[in-house]
C-alpha atoms as one frame of an Amber mdcrd trajectory, in Angstrom:
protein
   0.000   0.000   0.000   1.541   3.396  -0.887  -0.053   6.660  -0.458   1.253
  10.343  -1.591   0.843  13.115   1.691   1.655  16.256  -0.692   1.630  17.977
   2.550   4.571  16.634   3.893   4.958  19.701   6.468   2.137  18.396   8.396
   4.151  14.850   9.269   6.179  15.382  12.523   8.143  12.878  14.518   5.275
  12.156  16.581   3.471  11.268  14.142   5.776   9.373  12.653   6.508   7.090
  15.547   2.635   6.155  15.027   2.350   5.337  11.920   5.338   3.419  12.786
   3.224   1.654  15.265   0.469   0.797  12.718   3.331  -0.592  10.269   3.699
   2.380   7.270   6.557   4.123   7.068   7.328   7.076   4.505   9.710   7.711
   1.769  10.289  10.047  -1.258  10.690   9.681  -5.111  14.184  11.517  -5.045
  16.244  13.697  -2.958  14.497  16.469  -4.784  11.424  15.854  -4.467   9.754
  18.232  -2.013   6.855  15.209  -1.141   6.124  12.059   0.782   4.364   8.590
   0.240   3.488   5.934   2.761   4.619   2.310   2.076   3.218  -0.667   3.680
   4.773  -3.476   1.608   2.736  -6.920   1.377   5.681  -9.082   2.407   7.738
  -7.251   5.227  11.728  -7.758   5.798  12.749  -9.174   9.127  15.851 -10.034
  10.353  15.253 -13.042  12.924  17.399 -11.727  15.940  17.976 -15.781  17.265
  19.059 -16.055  13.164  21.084 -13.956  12.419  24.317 -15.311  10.449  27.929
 -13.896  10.363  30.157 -15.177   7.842  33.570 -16.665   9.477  35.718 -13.774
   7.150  33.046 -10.730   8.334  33.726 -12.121  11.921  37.159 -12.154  11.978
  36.642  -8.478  10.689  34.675  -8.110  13.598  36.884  -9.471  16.003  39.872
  -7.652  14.991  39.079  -3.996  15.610  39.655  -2.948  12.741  37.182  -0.326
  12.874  35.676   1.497  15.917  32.128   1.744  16.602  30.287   4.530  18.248
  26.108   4.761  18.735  24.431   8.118  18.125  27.747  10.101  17.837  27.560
  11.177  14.014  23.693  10.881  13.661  23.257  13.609  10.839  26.596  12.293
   9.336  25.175   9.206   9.033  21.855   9.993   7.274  24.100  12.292   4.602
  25.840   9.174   3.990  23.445   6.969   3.775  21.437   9.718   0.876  24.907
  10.265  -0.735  25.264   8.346  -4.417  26.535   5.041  -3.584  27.657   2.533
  -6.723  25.056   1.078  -7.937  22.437   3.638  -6.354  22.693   7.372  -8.049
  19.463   8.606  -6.983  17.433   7.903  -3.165  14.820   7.864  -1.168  16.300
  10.551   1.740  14.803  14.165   0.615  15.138  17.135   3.064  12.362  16.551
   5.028  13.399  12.727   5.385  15.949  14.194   7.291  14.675  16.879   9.245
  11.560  14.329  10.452  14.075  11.675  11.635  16.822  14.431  13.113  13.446
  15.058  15.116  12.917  11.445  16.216  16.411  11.417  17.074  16.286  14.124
  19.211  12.996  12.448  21.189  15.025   9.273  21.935  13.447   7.369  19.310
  16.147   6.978  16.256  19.430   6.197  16.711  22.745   5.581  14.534  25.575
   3.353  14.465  28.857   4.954  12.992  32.093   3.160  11.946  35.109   4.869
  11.850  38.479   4.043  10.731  41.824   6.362  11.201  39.158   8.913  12.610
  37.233   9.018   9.781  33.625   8.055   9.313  33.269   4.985   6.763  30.211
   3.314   7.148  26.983   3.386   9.627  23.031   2.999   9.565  20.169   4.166
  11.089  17.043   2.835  12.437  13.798   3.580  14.575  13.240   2.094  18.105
   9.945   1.515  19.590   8.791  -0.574  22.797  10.640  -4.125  21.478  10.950
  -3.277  17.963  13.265  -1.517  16.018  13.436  -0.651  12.000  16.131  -0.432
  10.126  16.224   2.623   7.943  19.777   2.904   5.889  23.040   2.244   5.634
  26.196   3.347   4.398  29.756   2.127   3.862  33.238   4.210   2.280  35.351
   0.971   3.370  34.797  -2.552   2.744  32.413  -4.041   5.506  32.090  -0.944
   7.187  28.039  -1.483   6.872  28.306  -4.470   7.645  30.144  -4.455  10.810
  27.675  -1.672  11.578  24.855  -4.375  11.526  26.320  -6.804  13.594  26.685
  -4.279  16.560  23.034  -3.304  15.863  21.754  -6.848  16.427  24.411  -7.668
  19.246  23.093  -4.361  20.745  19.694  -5.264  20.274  19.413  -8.596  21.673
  21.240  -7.657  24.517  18.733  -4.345  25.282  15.883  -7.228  25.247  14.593
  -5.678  21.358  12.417  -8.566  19.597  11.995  -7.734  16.189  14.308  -6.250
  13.613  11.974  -4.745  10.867  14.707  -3.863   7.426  11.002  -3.090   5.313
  12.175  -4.702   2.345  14.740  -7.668   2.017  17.796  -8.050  -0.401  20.389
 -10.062  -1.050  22.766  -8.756   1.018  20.520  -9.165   4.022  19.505 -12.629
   2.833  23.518 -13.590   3.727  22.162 -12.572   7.412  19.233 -14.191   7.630
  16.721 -11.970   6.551  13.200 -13.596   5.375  10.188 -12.030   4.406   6.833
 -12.055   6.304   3.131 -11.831   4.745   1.477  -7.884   5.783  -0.888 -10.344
   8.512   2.028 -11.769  10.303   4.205  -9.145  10.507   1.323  -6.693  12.081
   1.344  -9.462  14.650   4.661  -9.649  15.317   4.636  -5.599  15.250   1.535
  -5.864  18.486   3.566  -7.640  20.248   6.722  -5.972  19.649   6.369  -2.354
  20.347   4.207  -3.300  24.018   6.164  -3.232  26.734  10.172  -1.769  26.973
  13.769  -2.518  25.794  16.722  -0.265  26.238  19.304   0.560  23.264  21.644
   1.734  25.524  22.184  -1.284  27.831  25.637  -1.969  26.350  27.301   0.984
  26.659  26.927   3.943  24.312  29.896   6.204  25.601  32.530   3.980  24.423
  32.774   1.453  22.394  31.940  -1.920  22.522  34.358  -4.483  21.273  33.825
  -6.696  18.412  33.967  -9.953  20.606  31.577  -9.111  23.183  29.532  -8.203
  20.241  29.585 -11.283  18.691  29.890 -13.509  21.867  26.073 -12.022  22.441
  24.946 -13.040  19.600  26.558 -16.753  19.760  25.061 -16.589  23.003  21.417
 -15.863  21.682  21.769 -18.076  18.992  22.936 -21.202  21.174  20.004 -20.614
  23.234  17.609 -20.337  20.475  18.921 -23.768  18.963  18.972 -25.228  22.625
């Protein structure tokens, strides 16, 4: 279901956060285009938190250090880098008002980034919406090989730990398939959504002031799988 709201000035974060709750959210044509349209997609992306795969080479990435990863440091950064021309991608989704309405949600608590920096130097991150349990996925970014892709895995380690159940990415591709992202028909997913954004979960219960090291973000998420296969 997609809808056009010519009047994009009257969306504001709150507003956002419940349509949000009633599964939409909102995109534009282009980066130029002044307007907004609601998308409710009839198969849903998930990423299964007790599922979620990390390839042996992306772990020892992980592992290493190589990059540093900070939470809600760089938020704006990371938005312009996730609208920025990527290869592949010339044109997106991200207009000004994209921007401004999730800068907003930001601001309330409910949006956070995850930045990766290497040599002091922002190369990759992503951005998402928490609310109650759930949290969606917006965008993401890289400038160095992986640097997304780390980002994700200390999204999901940080998620399962702050007691998050579902991890909504909208639309699946095939990068997220090499994660374990499925698809779910519009009917489950609003039931998953019910459950997920009652009650509370906390982002910041591994620590958001300094960073969190690649194996304690991976030993969460062997832990969480282990028990899920238990």
């Amino acid at each position: 279901m997609t809808g056009r709201d010519s009047a994009s000035s009257d969306i504001t974060p709150e507003v956002l956060l419940r349509a949000y709750a009633c599964g939409i959210f909102p995109m534009a044509e282009s980066i130029d285009d002044p307007t907004l349209f609601w998308v409710e997609p009839e198969r849903r992306g998930i990423i299964p938190l007790d599922g979620f795969k990390v390839a042996s080479r992306l772990a020892r990435t992980v592992r290493s250090d190589t990059f540093t990863v900070s939470v809600d440091r760089a938020f704006a950064e990371v938005i312009d880098g996730c609208a920025a021309p990527q290869p592949g991608r010339e044109d997106t989704w991200i207009n000004r008002r994209i921007r401004e309405l999730y800068i907003g949600l930001h601001q309330l608590g409910h949006c956070h980034s995850v930045e990766v920096w290497q040599d002091r130097e922002l190369v990759g991150g992503l951005y998402g919406v928490n609310l109650g349990r759930a949290f969606f996925g917006e965008s993401m970014f890289h400038r160095a090989r992986d640097a997304s892709k780390v980002a994700l895995v200390h999204l999901v380690a940080r998620l399962i730990e702050g007691g998050f159940v579902l991890l909504d990415t909208q639309f699946v591709t095939e990068h997220l398939r090499s994660f374990g992202a499925t698809e779910v028909p519009r009917r489950r997913y609003r039931a998953m959504l019910d459950v997920a954004i009652t009650g509370e979960a906390d982002f910041a219960r591994l620590p958001t002031a300094q960073p969190v090291a690649g194996a304690e973000a991976l030993a969460i998420i062997a832990r969480r799988d282990g028990l899920a296969r238990g």
